[in-house]
XYZ file of C-alpha atoms in Angstrom:
727
model
C -97.093 -143.594 -47.058
C -94.256 -141.752 -45.472
C -90.641 -142.895 -45.632
C -90.727 -143.570 -41.855
C -93.805 -145.800 -42.091
C -92.335 -147.512 -45.034
C -89.226 -148.247 -43.147
C -91.103 -149.367 -40.284
C -93.140 -151.977 -42.176
C -90.286 -153.076 -44.400
C -87.093 -152.779 -42.289
C -85.094 -154.987 -44.775
C -85.475 -152.636 -47.434
C -83.576 -149.853 -45.505
C -80.686 -152.033 -44.450
C -77.593 -152.096 -46.768
C -76.486 -155.360 -47.696
C -72.987 -156.403 -46.762
C -70.269 -156.355 -49.586
C -70.030 -160.189 -49.396
C -73.492 -160.368 -50.763
C -72.554 -158.155 -53.924
C -69.445 -160.338 -54.390
C -71.309 -163.588 -54.217
C -73.856 -162.028 -56.724
C -71.061 -161.019 -59.007
C -69.449 -164.512 -58.711
C -72.750 -166.163 -59.440
C -73.409 -164.136 -62.593
C -69.856 -164.608 -63.975
C -70.234 -168.412 -63.201
C -73.493 -168.455 -65.072
C -72.181 -166.700 -67.957
C -69.095 -168.653 -68.200
C -70.918 -172.055 -68.095
C -73.391 -170.822 -70.666
C -70.577 -169.601 -72.850
C -69.087 -172.949 -72.824
C -72.187 -174.896 -73.472
C -73.202 -172.520 -76.207
C -70.009 -173.686 -78.017
C -71.068 -177.242 -77.352
C -74.627 -176.553 -78.851
C -73.201 -174.727 -81.947
C -70.807 -177.636 -82.400
C -73.453 -180.360 -82.162
C -76.080 -178.492 -84.160
C -75.359 -177.122 -87.613
C -78.014 -174.459 -87.484
C -79.824 -172.884 -84.571
C -82.514 -170.267 -85.475
C -85.108 -168.476 -83.273
C -88.281 -166.804 -84.134
C -90.415 -164.273 -82.224
C -87.563 -163.232 -79.977
C -89.192 -159.784 -79.541
C -91.746 -161.589 -77.459
C -89.261 -161.984 -74.534
C -89.834 -159.464 -71.812
C -86.836 -157.625 -70.901
C -87.728 -156.829 -67.349
C -90.096 -158.208 -64.712
C -90.718 -161.707 -63.568
C -90.999 -164.303 -66.531
C -91.781 -167.999 -66.788
C -90.695 -169.663 -69.906
C -92.970 -172.686 -70.456
C -91.145 -174.995 -73.083
C -92.320 -177.999 -75.066
C -92.020 -180.425 -76.601
C -89.400 -181.884 -74.340
C -87.693 -183.970 -77.079
C -83.879 -183.615 -76.281
C -83.656 -184.149 -72.393
C -80.868 -181.773 -71.192
C -80.048 -180.218 -74.431
C -83.425 -178.422 -74.696
C -82.644 -176.248 -71.647
C -79.150 -175.368 -73.059
C -80.787 -174.301 -76.354
C -83.340 -171.920 -74.701
C -80.821 -170.710 -72.091
C -78.434 -169.595 -74.850
C -81.100 -168.018 -77.185
C -82.796 -165.977 -74.247
C -79.470 -164.829 -72.950
C -78.501 -163.803 -76.751
C -81.656 -161.970 -77.353
C -82.639 -160.338 -74.071
C -79.520 -160.741 -71.909
C -81.628 -162.402 -69.158
C -80.666 -165.496 -67.293
C -82.905 -168.527 -66.819
C -83.114 -170.553 -63.735
C -84.710 -173.905 -64.476
C -86.596 -176.266 -62.484
C -84.782 -179.514 -62.490
C -85.464 -182.954 -61.061
C -83.364 -183.473 -57.751
C -82.127 -186.764 -59.303
C -80.562 -185.021 -62.120
C -79.311 -182.131 -59.802
C -77.436 -184.664 -57.884
C -75.414 -186.090 -60.852
C -71.965 -185.243 -61.309
C -71.640 -183.239 -64.611
C -75.287 -182.315 -64.995
C -75.684 -181.437 -61.396
C -72.540 -179.075 -61.199
C -73.622 -177.285 -64.301
C -77.211 -176.915 -62.906
C -75.939 -175.432 -59.672
C -73.773 -172.899 -61.498
C -76.705 -171.739 -63.419
C -78.871 -171.288 -60.483
C -81.265 -174.136 -61.006
C -83.958 -175.063 -58.456
C -84.046 -178.793 -57.636
C -87.519 -180.490 -57.322
C -87.839 -183.814 -55.546
C -89.932 -186.295 -57.408
C -91.646 -189.229 -55.680
C -90.879 -191.535 -58.692
C -87.171 -190.883 -58.214
C -87.415 -192.142 -54.631
C -89.275 -195.612 -55.529
C -87.714 -198.487 -53.769
C -88.552 -202.141 -53.497
C -91.447 -203.090 -51.080
C -91.631 -206.350 -48.990
C -93.875 -209.104 -50.310
C -96.276 -209.146 -53.050
C -99.400 -207.356 -53.895
C -102.885 -208.365 -55.596
C -105.914 -206.356 -56.716
C -108.993 -206.958 -54.830
C -111.589 -208.916 -56.857
C -114.413 -206.704 -56.151
C -112.838 -203.200 -56.010
C -109.886 -202.496 -58.120
C -108.946 -199.465 -55.958
C -108.152 -201.846 -53.098
C -104.691 -203.557 -52.984
C -104.003 -206.561 -50.857
C -100.694 -207.699 -49.745
C -98.874 -211.063 -49.004
C -96.210 -210.719 -46.540
C -96.271 -206.862 -46.983
C -95.581 -204.171 -44.318
C -97.952 -201.372 -45.672
C -97.962 -199.696 -42.088
C -94.263 -199.489 -41.793
C -93.257 -198.857 -45.367
C -95.990 -196.887 -46.947
C -97.542 -193.504 -46.405
C -100.845 -191.820 -47.149
C -100.366 -189.828 -50.154
C -97.317 -191.797 -51.017
C -96.790 -194.005 -54.119
C -96.982 -197.605 -54.760
C -95.649 -198.594 -58.060
C -95.545 -201.750 -60.407
C -92.490 -203.076 -61.720
C -91.130 -202.178 -65.325
C -92.668 -198.691 -64.877
C -96.120 -200.163 -65.700
C -97.711 -197.350 -63.568
C -98.123 -196.059 -60.067
C -101.001 -195.155 -57.673
C -101.445 -192.755 -55.073
C -102.152 -194.253 -51.517
C -105.471 -192.769 -50.064
C -105.837 -194.756 -46.939
C -103.782 -197.686 -45.196
C -106.042 -200.045 -43.496
C -103.437 -202.604 -42.150
C -100.165 -204.250 -43.107
C -101.928 -206.142 -45.862
C -104.687 -203.767 -47.154
C -104.552 -200.334 -48.674
C -107.003 -198.094 -50.803
C -105.713 -196.341 -53.952
C -106.987 -192.885 -54.756
C -107.501 -194.391 -58.380
C -106.955 -197.872 -59.753
C -104.021 -198.731 -61.771
C -104.714 -198.165 -65.433
C -103.178 -197.203 -68.804
C -104.805 -195.838 -72.098
C -102.617 -198.408 -74.139
C -104.270 -201.601 -74.244
C -101.062 -203.938 -74.145
C -99.768 -202.000 -71.099
C -103.268 -202.260 -69.406
C -103.151 -206.138 -70.202
C -99.821 -206.382 -68.549
C -101.047 -204.550 -65.435
C -104.083 -206.713 -65.055
C -101.999 -209.927 -65.491
C -99.616 -208.840 -62.883
C -102.090 -207.630 -60.206
C -104.220 -210.763 -60.576
C -101.247 -213.271 -60.314
C -99.462 -211.305 -57.670
C -96.370 -209.033 -58.326
C -93.540 -207.349 -56.703
C -93.932 -203.554 -55.979
C -92.190 -200.360 -55.297
C -92.974 -197.602 -52.767
C -92.183 -194.001 -52.444
C -92.854 -191.508 -49.747
C -95.061 -188.353 -50.026
C -93.210 -185.449 -51.301
C -94.110 -181.762 -49.762
C -93.749 -179.485 -52.384
C -94.607 -176.456 -50.408
C -90.858 -175.298 -49.910
C -90.255 -175.663 -53.648
C -93.298 -173.391 -54.368
C -92.209 -170.793 -51.840
C -88.702 -170.755 -53.447
C -90.225 -170.209 -56.949
C -92.588 -167.412 -55.611
C -89.396 -165.565 -54.027
C -87.390 -166.068 -57.307
C -90.278 -164.695 -59.335
C -91.198 -161.909 -57.005
C -87.503 -160.754 -57.197
C -87.969 -160.002 -60.925
C -86.067 -163.083 -62.099
C -86.767 -165.548 -64.866
C -87.742 -169.106 -64.479
C -87.738 -172.040 -66.991
C -89.901 -175.099 -66.849
C -90.719 -178.072 -68.946
C -94.328 -178.813 -67.836
C -94.554 -182.064 -69.653
C -91.999 -183.419 -67.009
C -89.518 -185.905 -68.207
C -88.384 -185.827 -71.953
C -89.819 -187.960 -74.586
C -89.878 -188.692 -78.385
C -93.614 -188.716 -79.140
C -95.067 -186.575 -81.719
C -97.787 -185.007 -79.652
C -97.619 -183.071 -76.301
C -97.874 -184.931 -72.961
C -100.552 -183.599 -70.585
C -99.434 -180.568 -68.509
C -99.591 -180.512 -64.736
C -101.011 -177.433 -62.832
C -97.609 -176.577 -61.239
C -96.716 -173.895 -63.710
C -100.076 -172.203 -63.438
C -99.927 -172.158 -59.715
C -96.436 -170.696 -59.686
C -97.626 -167.584 -61.697
C -100.942 -167.258 -59.654
C -99.184 -167.893 -56.415
C -96.363 -165.353 -57.015
C -99.123 -162.749 -57.878
C -101.021 -163.682 -54.766
C -98.135 -163.459 -52.478
C -97.110 -160.098 -53.770
C -100.580 -158.847 -53.190
C -100.361 -159.936 -49.553
C -97.233 -158.149 -49.069
C -98.341 -154.971 -50.871
C -101.529 -154.829 -48.749
C -99.762 -155.385 -45.562
C -97.208 -152.748 -46.474
C -100.048 -150.362 -47.216
C -102.000 -150.889 -44.075
C -103.063 -147.684 -42.541
C -102.192 -145.603 -45.636
C -103.852 -144.331 -48.624
C -100.809 -145.247 -50.820
C -100.464 -148.700 -52.254
C -97.649 -150.239 -54.450
C -98.558 -151.618 -57.719
C -98.199 -155.353 -58.299
C -95.714 -156.484 -60.800
C -97.386 -159.124 -63.272
C -95.716 -162.412 -64.273
C -95.363 -163.072 -67.945
C -95.653 -166.521 -69.093
C -93.923 -167.146 -72.512
C -94.762 -170.257 -74.369
C -91.592 -171.674 -76.096
C -91.713 -174.307 -78.996
C -88.702 -176.263 -79.911
C -88.559 -177.974 -83.307
C -85.860 -180.229 -84.184
C -84.821 -181.746 -87.373
C -83.356 -185.299 -86.295
C -82.636 -184.062 -82.849
C -80.349 -187.025 -82.179
C -78.041 -186.632 -84.972
C -74.847 -184.798 -85.072
C -74.900 -181.385 -87.039
C -78.630 -181.431 -87.254
C -80.934 -178.185 -87.227
C -83.110 -176.575 -84.549
C -85.693 -173.717 -84.573
C -86.906 -172.124 -81.242
C -90.181 -170.104 -81.301
C -91.163 -167.685 -78.510
C -94.884 -167.044 -78.408
C -96.759 -163.970 -77.263
C -96.465 -163.599 -73.518
C -99.420 -164.636 -71.344
C -99.919 -161.831 -68.692
C -100.854 -162.784 -65.276
C -101.590 -159.703 -63.180
C -103.335 -158.369 -60.195
C -106.763 -158.820 -61.746
C -106.459 -162.524 -61.348
C -107.454 -162.479 -57.584
C -111.345 -162.957 -57.167
C -111.712 -166.304 -58.732
C -108.456 -167.860 -57.280
C -109.681 -166.913 -53.957
C -113.120 -168.219 -54.340
C -112.161 -171.256 -56.550
C -108.567 -171.981 -56.948
C -109.218 -175.075 -58.999
C -111.195 -173.319 -61.540
C -108.731 -170.437 -61.913
C -105.752 -172.749 -62.198
C -107.654 -174.782 -64.801
C -108.450 -171.863 -67.036
C -105.053 -170.427 -66.905
C -103.587 -173.838 -67.742
C -105.809 -173.914 -70.697
C -104.596 -170.727 -71.989
C -100.929 -171.789 -71.558
C -101.855 -175.026 -73.430
C -103.224 -173.195 -76.247
C -99.981 -170.980 -76.187
C -97.874 -174.017 -76.540
C -99.766 -175.558 -79.257
C -99.395 -172.304 -81.334
C -95.638 -172.480 -81.194
C -95.101 -176.225 -81.441
C -95.840 -178.956 -84.162
C -97.889 -181.703 -82.635
C -99.283 -184.631 -84.269
C -101.280 -187.787 -83.169
C -98.779 -190.283 -84.586
C -95.404 -190.345 -86.087
C -96.725 -191.827 -89.516
C -98.938 -188.899 -90.029
C -96.259 -186.413 -89.080
C -94.003 -187.931 -91.772
C -96.819 -187.731 -94.484
C -97.427 -184.048 -93.674
C -93.793 -183.250 -93.918
C -93.742 -184.979 -97.292
C -96.760 -183.010 -98.268
C -95.046 -179.844 -97.251
C -92.033 -180.694 -99.346
C -94.310 -181.415 -102.398
C -96.127 -178.105 -101.845
C -92.922 -176.009 -101.975
C -91.006 -177.939 -104.596
C -89.988 -175.612 -107.398
C -91.003 -172.523 -105.604
C -87.801 -171.786 -103.670
C -84.201 -172.952 -103.875
C -83.836 -172.502 -100.244
C -86.744 -172.476 -97.756
C -85.744 -170.728 -94.458
C -86.147 -172.980 -91.352
C -88.690 -170.912 -89.641
C -90.881 -170.929 -92.675
C -90.598 -174.893 -92.846
C -91.924 -174.879 -89.329
C -94.847 -172.684 -89.943
C -95.859 -174.615 -92.907
C -95.810 -177.874 -91.285
C -97.776 -176.316 -88.513
C -100.421 -175.096 -90.794
C -100.526 -178.351 -92.585
C -101.074 -180.230 -89.378
C -103.962 -177.985 -88.367
C -105.644 -178.392 -91.789
C -105.221 -182.100 -91.605
C -106.660 -182.469 -88.077
C -109.660 -180.453 -89.275
C -110.487 -182.425 -92.357
C -108.784 -185.842 -91.912
C -111.993 -187.913 -92.201
C -112.666 -186.448 -95.802
C -112.484 -189.164 -98.410
C -109.934 -187.317 -100.744
C -107.738 -186.458 -97.682
C -107.520 -190.136 -96.725
C -106.703 -191.008 -100.305
C -104.014 -188.345 -100.446
C -102.678 -189.542 -97.301
C -102.314 -193.222 -98.597
C -100.851 -191.912 -101.905
C -98.057 -189.964 -100.032
C -97.367 -193.150 -97.744
C -96.903 -195.314 -101.114
C -94.762 -192.579 -102.519
C -92.584 -192.562 -99.366
C -92.289 -196.310 -99.414
C -91.049 -196.133 -102.946
C -88.455 -193.644 -102.088
C -87.148 -195.765 -99.211
C -86.947 -198.835 -101.631
C -84.840 -196.744 -104.136
C -82.739 -195.404 -101.311
C -83.768 -191.743 -102.257
C -84.987 -188.641 -100.673
C -87.787 -186.575 -102.010
C -85.653 -183.591 -102.924
C -83.423 -185.811 -105.040
C -86.307 -186.949 -107.355
C -86.534 -183.486 -109.042
C -82.928 -183.777 -110.109
C -83.281 -187.168 -111.702
C -82.700 -186.841 -115.430
C -82.172 -189.814 -117.892
C -82.396 -187.631 -121.106
C -78.672 -186.643 -121.342
C -76.188 -189.302 -119.951
C -72.994 -187.445 -121.164
C -74.178 -184.370 -119.099
C -75.042 -186.579 -116.057
C -71.618 -188.289 -116.389
C -69.808 -185.020 -116.255
C -71.826 -183.668 -113.418
C -71.365 -187.044 -111.317
C -67.537 -186.916 -112.026
C -67.253 -183.272 -111.124
C -69.169 -183.737 -107.769
C -67.434 -187.053 -107.009
C -64.213 -185.323 -107.316
C -65.209 -182.469 -104.907
C -66.736 -184.999 -102.534
C -63.480 -186.859 -102.538
C -61.441 -183.690 -102.117
C -63.361 -182.359 -99.175
C -63.658 -185.950 -97.532
C -59.822 -186.358 -97.981
C -59.203 -182.973 -96.212
C -61.516 -184.066 -93.335
C -59.607 -187.491 -92.925
C -57.066 -186.246 -90.166
C -59.748 -184.843 -88.018
C -61.742 -187.943 -88.479
C -58.964 -190.167 -87.460
C -58.069 -188.065 -84.558
C -61.634 -187.892 -83.177
C -62.972 -191.300 -84.328
C -62.721 -192.963 -80.872
C -65.260 -190.257 -79.595
C -67.634 -190.918 -82.296
C -67.577 -194.612 -81.830
C -67.744 -194.581 -78.151
C -70.435 -191.935 -77.841
C -72.473 -193.532 -80.353
C -72.393 -196.931 -78.439
C -72.978 -195.565 -75.072
C -75.814 -193.332 -76.200
C -77.524 -196.404 -77.709
C -77.142 -198.318 -74.564
C -78.705 -195.568 -72.363
C -81.430 -195.181 -74.949
C -82.413 -198.947 -74.455
C -82.247 -198.533 -70.828
C -84.397 -195.496 -70.860
C -86.845 -197.273 -73.086
C -87.245 -200.142 -70.778
C -87.883 -197.879 -67.958
C -90.522 -195.816 -69.756
C -94.054 -196.317 -70.897
C -94.289 -192.943 -72.987
C -91.209 -193.064 -75.023
C -91.328 -194.806 -78.483
C -87.654 -195.397 -79.343
C -86.098 -193.234 -76.641
C -84.331 -191.061 -79.034
C -84.633 -188.082 -76.780
C -81.763 -189.317 -74.583
C -79.274 -189.766 -77.585
C -78.057 -186.472 -78.048
C -77.620 -185.704 -74.420
C -75.419 -188.808 -73.933
C -73.441 -188.148 -77.124
C -72.533 -184.632 -75.902
C -71.742 -185.878 -72.270
C -69.404 -188.741 -73.513
C -67.791 -186.085 -75.938
C -67.231 -183.642 -73.237
C -65.281 -186.277 -71.143
C -63.494 -187.995 -73.916
C -62.549 -185.162 -76.251
C -60.144 -183.270 -73.782
C -58.701 -186.722 -72.893
C -58.002 -187.434 -76.390
C -56.514 -184.289 -77.119
C -54.215 -184.555 -74.392
C -53.277 -188.124 -75.637
C -52.352 -186.899 -79.032
C -50.648 -183.904 -77.759
C -48.566 -185.988 -75.456
C -47.691 -188.222 -78.275
C -46.700 -185.344 -80.501
C -44.724 -183.681 -77.828
C -42.745 -186.918 -77.162
C -41.870 -187.428 -80.826
C -40.654 -183.743 -81.082
C -38.562 -183.871 -78.041
C -37.043 -187.332 -78.684
C -36.275 -186.565 -82.310
C -34.999 -183.176 -81.493
C -36.165 -182.034 -84.783
C -36.077 -178.505 -83.826
C -32.531 -178.667 -82.623
C -31.260 -175.686 -80.720
C -34.496 -173.767 -81.268
C -36.802 -176.319 -79.439
C -38.883 -174.611 -76.946
C -40.043 -176.012 -73.618
C -42.110 -179.176 -73.267
C -45.210 -177.308 -72.125
C -45.053 -174.880 -75.193
C -44.904 -177.854 -77.403
C -47.676 -179.613 -75.600
C -49.978 -176.435 -76.036
C -49.265 -176.033 -79.723
C -50.126 -179.706 -80.351
C -53.295 -179.413 -78.362
C -54.430 -176.333 -80.169
C -53.357 -178.029 -83.554
C -55.630 -180.992 -82.514
C -58.485 -178.849 -81.735
C -58.171 -176.761 -85.015
C -57.720 -179.866 -87.025
C -60.957 -181.568 -85.931
C -62.856 -178.335 -86.275
C -61.559 -177.782 -89.949
C -62.194 -181.527 -90.634
C -65.825 -180.897 -89.490
C -66.403 -177.987 -91.848
C -64.740 -179.759 -94.793
C -66.707 -182.962 -93.941
C -69.978 -181.034 -94.059
C -69.376 -179.611 -97.588
C -68.374 -183.267 -98.764
C -71.513 -184.653 -97.312
C -73.518 -182.295 -99.189
C -71.785 -183.251 -102.472
C -72.343 -186.938 -101.466
C -75.957 -186.529 -101.052
C -76.319 -185.400 -104.792
C -74.469 -188.480 -106.089
C -77.282 -191.018 -105.887
C -79.753 -189.506 -108.250
C -76.941 -188.731 -110.741
C -75.779 -192.226 -110.504
C -79.250 -193.625 -111.192
C -79.712 -191.277 -114.055
C -76.507 -192.167 -115.740
C -76.315 -195.941 -115.350
C -80.023 -196.898 -115.209
C -81.194 -199.625 -117.644
C -84.360 -199.075 -119.571
C -86.585 -200.818 -116.808
C -84.936 -198.458 -114.353
C -85.337 -195.376 -116.436
C -89.115 -196.223 -116.889
C -89.248 -196.419 -113.037
C -87.522 -193.121 -112.618
C -89.869 -191.402 -115.152
C -92.784 -193.037 -113.312
C -91.562 -191.749 -109.929
C -91.322 -188.254 -111.320
C -94.910 -188.403 -112.648
C -96.077 -189.740 -109.361
C -94.501 -186.888 -107.465
C -95.950 -184.200 -109.837
C -99.455 -185.818 -109.360
C -98.928 -185.728 -105.603
C -97.878 -182.112 -105.715
C -100.944 -181.236 -107.766
C -102.969 -183.068 -105.325
C -101.281 -181.246 -102.272
C -101.958 -177.966 -103.879
C -105.584 -178.850 -104.419
C -105.829 -179.945 -100.686
C -104.366 -176.519 -99.669
C -106.713 -174.621 -101.987
C -109.687 -176.606 -100.971
C -109.449 -177.023 -97.144
C -107.009 -174.276 -96.390
C -107.954 -171.060 -98.026
C -105.408 -168.492 -96.801
C -103.293 -171.285 -95.229
C -100.359 -170.161 -97.435
C -101.402 -166.955 -98.850
C -98.627 -165.010 -97.245
C -95.937 -167.379 -98.857
C -94.200 -164.485 -100.303
C -94.247 -162.102 -97.381
C -93.050 -164.864 -95.084
C -90.196 -165.563 -97.358
C -89.106 -161.964 -97.544
C -89.140 -161.621 -93.969
C -86.620 -164.286 -93.355
C -84.394 -162.923 -96.132
C -84.123 -159.475 -94.433
C -86.701 -157.493 -96.430
C -89.564 -157.327 -93.991
C -89.589 -155.975 -90.388
C -89.847 -158.671 -87.880
C -92.431 -156.982 -85.535
C -94.383 -155.581 -88.359
C -94.649 -159.012 -90.041
C -95.789 -160.672 -86.838
C -98.728 -158.212 -86.398
C -99.855 -159.239 -89.920
C -99.287 -162.938 -89.283
C -101.063 -162.660 -85.990
C -104.149 -161.184 -87.479
C -104.269 -164.256 -89.935
C -103.320 -166.881 -87.324
C -105.979 -165.405 -84.898
C -108.710 -166.732 -87.390
C -106.990 -170.127 -87.776
C -106.524 -170.446 -83.938
C -110.276 -170.187 -83.259
C -110.399 -173.831 -84.788
C -107.960 -175.077 -82.188
C -109.202 -177.499 -79.626
C -107.649 -178.179 -76.241
C -107.559 -181.837 -75.971
C -105.722 -182.088 -72.655
C -106.529 -180.692 -69.310
C -105.368 -181.234 -65.773
C -106.905 -183.862 -63.663
C -110.276 -183.386 -62.104
C -108.764 -184.184 -58.781
C -110.099 -183.014 -55.462
C -107.179 -180.929 -54.524
C -107.407 -177.132 -53.817
C -104.733 -175.102 -55.454
C -104.495 -172.186 -52.918
C -101.225 -171.376 -51.198
C -102.232 -173.126 -48.061
C -102.324 -176.558 -49.889
C -99.096 -176.519 -52.008
C -97.470 -179.704 -50.601
C -99.664 -182.063 -52.539
C -99.506 -180.195 -55.915
C -97.404 -181.912 -58.618
C -94.753 -179.659 -60.302
C -93.831 -181.900 -63.023
C -95.833 -184.356 -65.015
C -94.511 -187.651 -64.134
C -93.724 -188.549 -67.701
C -92.689 -192.127 -67.151
C -94.715 -193.215 -64.273
C -97.832 -191.058 -64.598
C -101.007 -192.931 -64.931
C -103.547 -192.132 -67.494
C -106.294 -191.689 -65.065
C -104.257 -188.909 -63.298
C -104.758 -186.923 -66.438
C -108.157 -186.200 -67.951
C -107.837 -186.526 -71.661
C -111.103 -184.991 -72.402
C -112.385 -183.708 -75.665
C -113.834 -180.754 -74.226
C -112.854 -177.516 -75.908
C -113.618 -173.886 -75.901
C -114.518 -172.543 -79.485
C -114.359 -168.934 -80.227
C -116.774 -167.425 -82.855
C -115.141 -167.019 -86.179
C -114.852 -163.827 -88.171
C -114.234 -161.475 -85.328
C -111.247 -158.853 -85.593
C -108.113 -159.199 -83.738
C -109.111 -156.467 -81.459
C -112.377 -158.375 -80.322
C -110.244 -161.569 -79.827
C -107.909 -159.587 -77.639
C -110.531 -158.146 -75.570
C -112.115 -161.707 -75.299
C -108.804 -162.949 -74.101
C -108.462 -160.220 -71.561
C -111.921 -160.913 -70.329
C -110.928 -164.496 -69.729
C -107.823 -163.597 -67.904
C -109.874 -161.102 -65.851
C -111.820 -164.177 -64.620
C -108.548 -165.622 -63.165
C -108.334 -162.765 -60.540
C -106.346 -164.070 -57.722
C -106.007 -162.928 -54.102
C -105.211 -165.656 -51.499
C -105.116 -165.451 -47.786
C -102.045 -167.596 -47.065
C -101.849 -169.441 -43.754
C -98.258 -169.357 -43.559
C -97.781 -165.591 -43.137
C -94.889 -165.136 -45.621
C -92.129 -162.485 -44.900
C -93.204 -159.071 -46.499
C -91.251 -158.233 -49.452
C -92.178 -154.965 -51.562
C -89.800 -154.483 -54.512
C -90.530 -150.855 -55.231
C -87.510 -150.414 -57.608
C -88.404 -153.247 -59.780
C -91.927 -152.097 -60.020
C -90.930 -148.616 -61.087
C -88.883 -149.936 -63.789
C -91.645 -152.188 -65.194
C -94.076 -149.404 -64.976
C -91.662 -147.265 -67.242
C -92.019 -149.888 -69.916
C -95.718 -149.603 -70.251
């Protein structure tokens, strides 16, 4: 194509942008970096350790979608991912965020400065309807009203919801003011919730209504964002939760990638009309991101973020998306779900997760003084996989019960598993000396931290109370949360961000007044503002130093309990301690036997994995080795969740009805098809064979869509050339 023709078909490419455009762009970038720098300080203050794994999987150029799960820590999750992506790749993520959160004061202002894209959700617009509703006795999809105004208040494709977040239904047809037809009846997979739904609908209940939300504009904004070579972040589970397993994913994330490619193809084809030359389409990379927290709601806890291998959505995903958009989206979503399962720890219930984590501690006891966090995550994941495959075996059931009893015994004695190994009743004099020494160190460091504790104690107390109150409110309004622990850390941080500066100002004012009034500095007394700034800095440094000292003191404190028991225990307690140690050793042998019997090769790379995280193995080289082994293990993986088998078409002309987020708190179980259908790959194939099989699956997702909206043509030649240079 000649330059003249190119300029004619794409006139906006030849026009130089005004200087104000570049000024606004620079301001946005600086604002993003400044906000991220501040929140990075907040994150590293709240968490004691933030580690990442697989950072080399982050594409340095081209459009990228980071798909993040599980969503266990509300707004904190996004901050952790933003900070690590910026640190490792220099790229800036724009998150999809609920409009309700986007409009909040602190959260909303931060989201706007970080170029977040707001998404309106119907459940956020629910309001009380007039009258009461009942379920029809013959058809549970028909809802009848008493004193209702369905024609005036409801919309087709809108929502009608039950009180206390018991569920909602999509309206398929409105017959009159007192009769509507739902797309699917109200239901819940939890028996107790279903019973409450039935009771309310048969007795008559108040209800809520929400209008139909047109997501077409949001999708177009996302397509533009991606086709400009930018980065997008999304939590496909929807709202945050504290469940041990992943919530079902909605098709929005798959449509975003496929739709962006489809729109690019249209623009490229239109630009190349009448010419033999054709620009290349830039593929979209979908990067699965797993977040693993160790007590996410607790101050100074730890977190590991893992970046999975990118899923490439390219021009070849055209043919099937054009002929069958639903099937293409469903297949891509399966691949995304599989990718997320490979970087997350998911378990069916909390009790089993606790048992498997205890089993991992038993397996590693005595092997390493300090197991790296990424290794802990990997071992937990492999144990979960092995357990899910063989959980019905008699010896596995017996082992689970034994570990449960062991955990109960530890709780009764107020001990942790790692403390059992240090219990020793053989030499009381030695134990007394160690106890005295560590108690002295504990007292010393805690004494050094007292000034900061005193200065900052109002923040600790108030943030704790407010976060617990917010957790109760969130739990009452949700049917998916267990204890609503996912909101605790967010509210602790928000309260601290508001109260800490106020508290520092208060103490600085008090100190300044005392210095000025007492005239202790005499003729050398500086100005009031200098004194104030000095006191403010002193307050901040004091709390930080106290934080570091307190951490060391707490570490010594945790070692005192087993020493105390070993030193002062009577004969009966000494027998109990010895019995506990024997029980632990027996369990350790059983766990080893489980791994040897049911997971050959499950931990055969223990030494290499350990060396990698101690700087002796190249990161990328190890990933190739690990990938080959995990590839065989992944063949056992089963996709237990899929998108709903709705009648929606997922092409670009029908985006208004596509849900972007899973409505985690209000989504009905019947909107998500929790099928047990899975795709199993033959075992024993080489890594190359699996790669070719995956590429074959991706090729089936080919996507070329004829959009009815006639989007504005945008061919980004510079970005495509840069991307091609990376290949």
